[in-house]
Tab-separated table of C-alpha atoms in Angstrom:
chain	number	residue	atom	x	y	z
A	1	ALA	CA	1.186	16.829	0.714
A	2	GLN	CA	1.881	14.168	-1.744
A	3	SER	CA	-0.781	12.525	-3.895
A	4	VAL	CA	-1.160	9.959	-6.639
A	5	ALA	CA	-3.691	9.691	-9.504
A	6	GLN	CA	-4.498	6.496	-11.507
A	7	PRO	CA	-6.836	7.755	-14.094
A	8	GLU	CA	-8.048	4.369	-15.289
A	9	ASP	CA	-10.211	2.162	-13.005
A	10	GLN	CA	-9.663	-0.763	-15.480
A	11	VAL	CA	-7.342	-1.520	-18.330
A	12	ASN	CA	-8.230	-4.260	-20.752
A	13	VAL	CA	-5.564	-5.860	-22.982
A	14	ALA	CA	-5.243	-9.028	-25.038
A	15	GLU	CA	-2.723	-11.624	-24.032
A	16	GLY	CA	0.626	-11.053	-25.902
A	17	ASN	CA	-0.108	-7.341	-26.369
A	18	PRO	CA	1.832	-4.624	-24.492
A	19	LEU	CA	0.240	-3.083	-21.512
A	20	THR	CA	0.447	0.301	-19.828
A	21	VAL	CA	-1.042	1.252	-16.454
A	22	LYS	CA	-0.866	5.031	-15.807
A	23	CYS	CA	0.260	6.864	-12.742
A	24	THR	CA	0.854	10.530	-12.171
A	25	TYR	CA	2.078	12.063	-8.845
A	26	SER	CA	2.432	15.202	-6.858
A	27	VAL	CA	5.100	15.644	-4.237
A	28	SER	CA	7.537	18.239	-3.043
A	29	GLY	CA	11.113	17.421	-3.921
A	30	ASN	CA	12.284	14.260	-5.584
A	31	PRO	CA	9.862	11.437	-5.304
A	32	TYR	CA	10.172	7.870	-4.286
A	33	LEU	CA	7.782	5.953	-6.545
A	34	PHE	CA	6.423	2.401	-6.154
A	35	TRP	CA	4.259	-0.147	-7.875
A	36	TYR	CA	2.439	-2.945	-6.079
A	37	VAL	CA	0.140	-5.652	-7.366
A	38	GLN	CA	-2.652	-7.311	-5.489
A	39	TYR	CA	-4.188	-10.691	-6.461
A	40	PRO	CA	-7.725	-11.485	-5.305
A	41	ASN	CA	-7.926	-11.986	-1.428
A	42	ARG	CA	-4.169	-11.391	-1.052
A	43	GLY	CA	-1.870	-8.815	0.242
A	44	LEU	CA	0.186	-6.383	-1.648
A	45	GLN	CA	3.186	-7.528	-3.508
A	46	PHE	CA	6.102	-5.256	-4.421
A	47	LEU	CA	6.831	-4.900	-8.094
A	48	LEU	CA	9.299	-2.179	-8.435
A	49	LYS	CA	10.353	1.345	-7.199
A	50	TYR	CA	12.206	4.444	-8.416
A	51	ILE	CA	14.464	6.318	-6.026
A	52	THR	CA	17.109	7.929	-8.194
A	53	GLY	CA	19.274	7.030	-11.257
A	54	ASP	CA	18.023	5.519	-14.558
A	55	ASN	CA	14.531	6.619	-15.465
A	56	LEU	CA	13.615	3.137	-16.670
A	57	VAL	CA	13.169	0.855	-13.665
A	58	LYS	CA	12.758	-2.889	-14.165
A	59	GLY	CA	11.005	-5.039	-11.698
A	60	SER	CA	9.456	-8.371	-10.994
A	61	TYR	CA	7.547	-10.574	-13.502
A	62	GLY	CA	8.799	-8.574	-16.504
A	63	PHE	CA	7.314	-5.302	-15.493
A	64	GLU	CA	9.015	-2.034	-15.874
A	65	ALA	CA	8.122	1.549	-15.212
A	66	GLU	CA	9.413	4.845	-16.598
A	67	PHE	CA	9.906	7.930	-14.432
A	68	ASN	CA	9.105	11.223	-16.190
A	69	LYS	CA	9.925	14.156	-14.116
A	70	SER	CA	8.580	16.763	-16.461
A	71	GLN	CA	5.153	15.030	-16.768
A	72	THR	CA	5.233	13.846	-13.072
A	73	SER	CA	4.370	10.332	-14.364
A	74	PHE	CA	5.420	6.817	-13.515
A	75	HIS	CA	3.591	4.565	-15.811
A	76	LEU	CA	3.882	0.742	-15.452
A	77	LYS	CA	4.579	-1.216	-18.645
A	78	LYS	CA	5.071	-4.758	-19.876
A	79	PRO	CA	5.953	-5.733	-23.450
A	80	SER	CA	3.793	-8.834	-23.575
A	81	ALA	CA	0.826	-9.289	-21.203
A	82	LEU	CA	-0.039	-12.701	-19.662
A	83	VAL	CA	-3.449	-13.798	-18.477
A	84	SER	CA	-1.860	-14.306	-15.079
A	85	ASP	CA	-1.049	-10.588	-14.914
A	86	SER	CA	-4.784	-9.870	-14.274
A	87	ALA	CA	-4.905	-8.192	-10.867
A	88	LEU	CA	-5.211	-4.898	-9.118
A	89	TYR	CA	-2.305	-2.591	-9.427
A	90	PHE	CA	-1.442	0.312	-7.115
A	91	CYS	CA	0.931	3.213	-7.657
A	92	ALA	CA	2.344	4.899	-4.519
A	93	VAL	CA	4.536	7.859	-3.668
A	94	ARG	CA	6.452	9.237	-0.769
A	95	GLY	CA	8.642	12.360	-0.478
A	96	PRO	CA	12.372	12.338	-0.224
A	97	MET	CA	14.219	10.787	2.634
A	98	ASN	CA	16.067	13.974	3.714
A	99	THR	CA	13.018	15.973	4.427
A	100	GLY	CA	11.897	14.073	7.434
A	101	PHE	CA	9.428	11.274	7.911
A	102	GLN	CA	7.358	10.810	4.828
A	103	LYS	CA	4.245	8.606	4.493
A	104	LEU	CA	3.584	6.328	1.631
A	105	VAL	CA	0.486	7.492	-0.273
A	106	PHE	CA	-1.419	5.296	-2.619
A	107	GLY	CA	-3.520	5.760	-5.809
A	108	THR	CA	-6.948	4.329	-5.980
A	109	GLY	CA	-5.836	1.381	-7.994
A	110	THR	CA	-6.183	0.139	-11.667
A	111	ARG	CA	-7.654	-3.335	-12.394
A	112	LEU	CA	-5.795	-4.976	-15.240
A	113	LEU	CA	-7.795	-7.594	-17.188
A	114	VAL	CA	-5.804	-9.636	-19.666
A	115	SER	CA	-7.997	-11.637	-21.965
A	116	PRO	CA	-6.858	-14.889	-23.662
B	1	ASN	CA	11.591	-14.563	7.938
B	2	ALA	CA	7.878	-14.009	8.645
B	3	GLY	CA	7.982	-10.399	7.672
B	4	VAL	CA	4.737	-8.647	8.751
B	5	THR	CA	2.228	-10.772	10.631
B	6	GLN	CA	-1.392	-9.739	11.213
B	7	THR	CA	-3.932	-11.385	13.325
B	8	PRO	CA	-6.691	-12.254	12.975
B	9	LYS	CA	-7.122	-12.817	9.138
B	10	PHE	CA	-10.954	-12.588	9.366
B	11	GLN	CA	-13.270	-11.124	11.911
B	12	VAL	CA	-17.082	-10.427	12.076
B	13	LEU	CA	-18.171	-7.807	14.676
B	14	LYS	CA	-21.525	-6.552	15.716
B	15	THR	CA	-22.064	-2.774	15.749
B	16	GLY	CA	-20.728	-1.473	19.045
B	17	GLN	CA	-18.315	-4.174	19.793
B	18	SER	CA	-14.606	-3.529	20.305
B	19	MET	CA	-11.663	-5.330	19.049
B	20	THR	CA	-7.866	-4.990	18.478
B	21	LEU	CA	-6.108	-6.000	15.344
B	22	GLN	CA	-2.622	-7.147	16.000
B	23	CYS	CA	0.485	-6.525	13.900
B	24	ALA	CA	4.079	-7.715	14.468
B	25	GLN	CA	7.239	-7.378	12.279
B	26	ASP	CA	10.529	-9.158	12.488
B	27	MET	CA	12.697	-7.013	10.330
B	28	ASN	CA	13.720	-4.402	12.964
B	29	HIS	CA	12.027	-1.678	11.012
B	30	ASN	CA	11.445	1.725	12.697
B	31	SER	CA	8.301	2.756	11.013
B	32	MET	CA	4.923	0.989	11.069
B	33	TYR	CA	1.590	1.826	9.415
B	34	TRP	CA	-2.148	0.909	9.483
B	35	TYR	CA	-4.028	1.167	6.189
B	36	ARG	CA	-7.530	0.369	5.198
B	37	GLN	CA	-8.584	-0.755	1.770
B	38	ASP	CA	-11.996	-0.053	0.336
B	39	PRO	CA	-13.209	-0.594	-3.226
B	40	GLY	CA	-12.422	2.265	-5.456
B	41	MET	CA	-10.466	4.167	-2.832
B	42	GLY	CA	-7.244	2.415	-2.823
B	43	LEU	CA	-5.340	2.099	0.472
B	44	ARG	CA	-5.863	5.017	3.071
B	45	LEU	CA	-3.600	5.615	5.954
B	46	ILE	CA	-5.279	5.298	9.356
B	47	TYR	CA	-2.313	5.801	11.691
B	48	TYR	CA	1.281	5.472	11.635
B	49	SER	CA	4.310	5.250	13.900
B	50	ALA	CA	7.512	6.799	12.622
B	51	SER	CA	9.613	5.283	15.291
B	52	GLU	CA	9.034	3.483	18.667
B	53	GLY	CA	7.266	5.699	21.139
B	54	THR	CA	5.532	7.919	18.534
B	55	THR	CA	2.249	7.663	16.894
B	56	ASP	CA	0.392	10.019	14.423
B	57	LYS	CA	-2.864	10.266	12.691
B	58	GLY	CA	-3.130	9.561	9.005
B	59	GLU	CA	-5.867	10.359	6.521
B	60	VAL	CA	-8.775	8.458	8.255
B	61	PRO	CA	-8.176	8.128	11.935
B	62	ASN	CA	-11.610	8.650	13.263
B	63	GLY	CA	-12.963	5.625	15.147
B	64	TYR	CA	-9.507	4.137	15.738
B	65	ASN	CA	-6.684	4.115	18.195
B	66	VAL	CA	-3.240	2.660	18.047
B	67	SER	CA	-0.541	1.515	20.314
B	68	ARG	CA	3.101	1.096	19.503
B	69	LEU	CA	3.778	-1.476	22.092
B	70	ASN	CA	7.490	-1.850	21.215
B	71	LYS	CA	9.501	-1.773	18.103
B	72	ARG	CA	8.006	-5.009	16.741
B	73	GLU	CA	4.332	-4.514	17.529
B	74	PHE	CA	1.789	-1.939	16.457
B	75	SER	CA	-1.873	-2.621	17.315
B	76	LEU	CA	-5.081	-1.001	15.956
B	77	ARG	CA	-8.140	-0.817	18.195
B	78	LEU	CA	-11.770	-0.143	17.308
B	79	GLU	CA	-13.549	0.904	20.476
B	80	SER	CA	-16.952	0.808	19.142
B	81	ALA	CA	-17.265	-0.743	15.686
B	82	ALA	CA	-19.453	0.822	13.077
B	83	PRO	CA	-20.592	-0.775	9.720
B	84	SER	CA	-18.445	1.973	7.970
B	85	GLN	CA	-15.451	0.248	9.323
B	86	THR	CA	-16.176	-2.840	7.203
B	87	SER	CA	-12.892	-2.995	5.269
B	88	VAL	CA	-9.659	-4.870	4.688
B	89	TYR	CA	-6.956	-3.703	7.082
B	90	PHE	CA	-3.269	-3.801	6.232
B	91	CYS	CA	-0.325	-3.347	8.459
B	92	ALA	CA	2.940	-2.388	7.041
B	93	SER	CA	6.519	-1.668	8.190
B	94	SER	CA	9.294	0.281	6.536
B	95	GLU	CA	12.968	1.166	6.860
B	96	GLU	CA	14.209	3.865	4.452
B	97	SER	CA	12.556	2.861	1.038
B	98	ASN	CA	11.766	-0.717	1.940
B	99	TYR	CA	8.176	-1.353	2.739
B	100	THR	CA	6.677	-4.718	3.766
B	101	PHE	CA	2.897	-5.347	4.020
B	102	GLY	CA	1.046	-7.939	6.006
B	103	SER	CA	-1.504	-10.218	4.407
B	104	GLY	CA	-4.430	-8.252	5.706
B	105	THR	CA	-7.445	-8.563	8.104
B	106	ARG	CA	-10.856	-8.675	6.500
B	107	LEU	CA	-13.258	-7.042	9.040
B	108	THR	CA	-17.081	-7.115	8.653
B	109	VAL	CA	-19.161	-4.987	10.942
B	110	VAL	CA	-22.837	-6.051	11.010
């Protein structure tokens, strides 16, 4: 069974500084990895995903994530944080497509707070 | 395109009441899901439907039932609501690696 760990409940960063939100995963086979963002009282917005190919994935709003197979990690990064990036971020994983139906499993979320 | 539409957006129930949360998608996706979101626990899968005509339990199915009415619609029913079911419920659909989420239903059971 697949699982995701987001070890930090909250990440605090000053505007203009780089940010990292951590995610590690466990899954049999090659993973499909996702990042979603949730603003207050809103649904989930897709940021980016890794399926195969280049380990550095670029997504929406200037975010990127690096897939590291040896460390089973998929950390979310942004070179320069904005106050408007403050939100709840979820990492999610599913197993490979060719092994039958796989459910999307979420981490517990990390709240990002960017201070002016 | 509307994507995934959930109704209602808000609901308050008394303990023991029943209700059905509706979900419809217009993307011709095969798979559909119901998740609940609780503080500090992320999104947990309640039930899913891999394809039309099939449904399966997820991580937290107790107290819920589902119906995959057709390819577009996947409803979640609470037969006898309990305060522990106070949560935000999200419906989602997927095809291969593309997942789309609804805007959520905020349910309060008093």
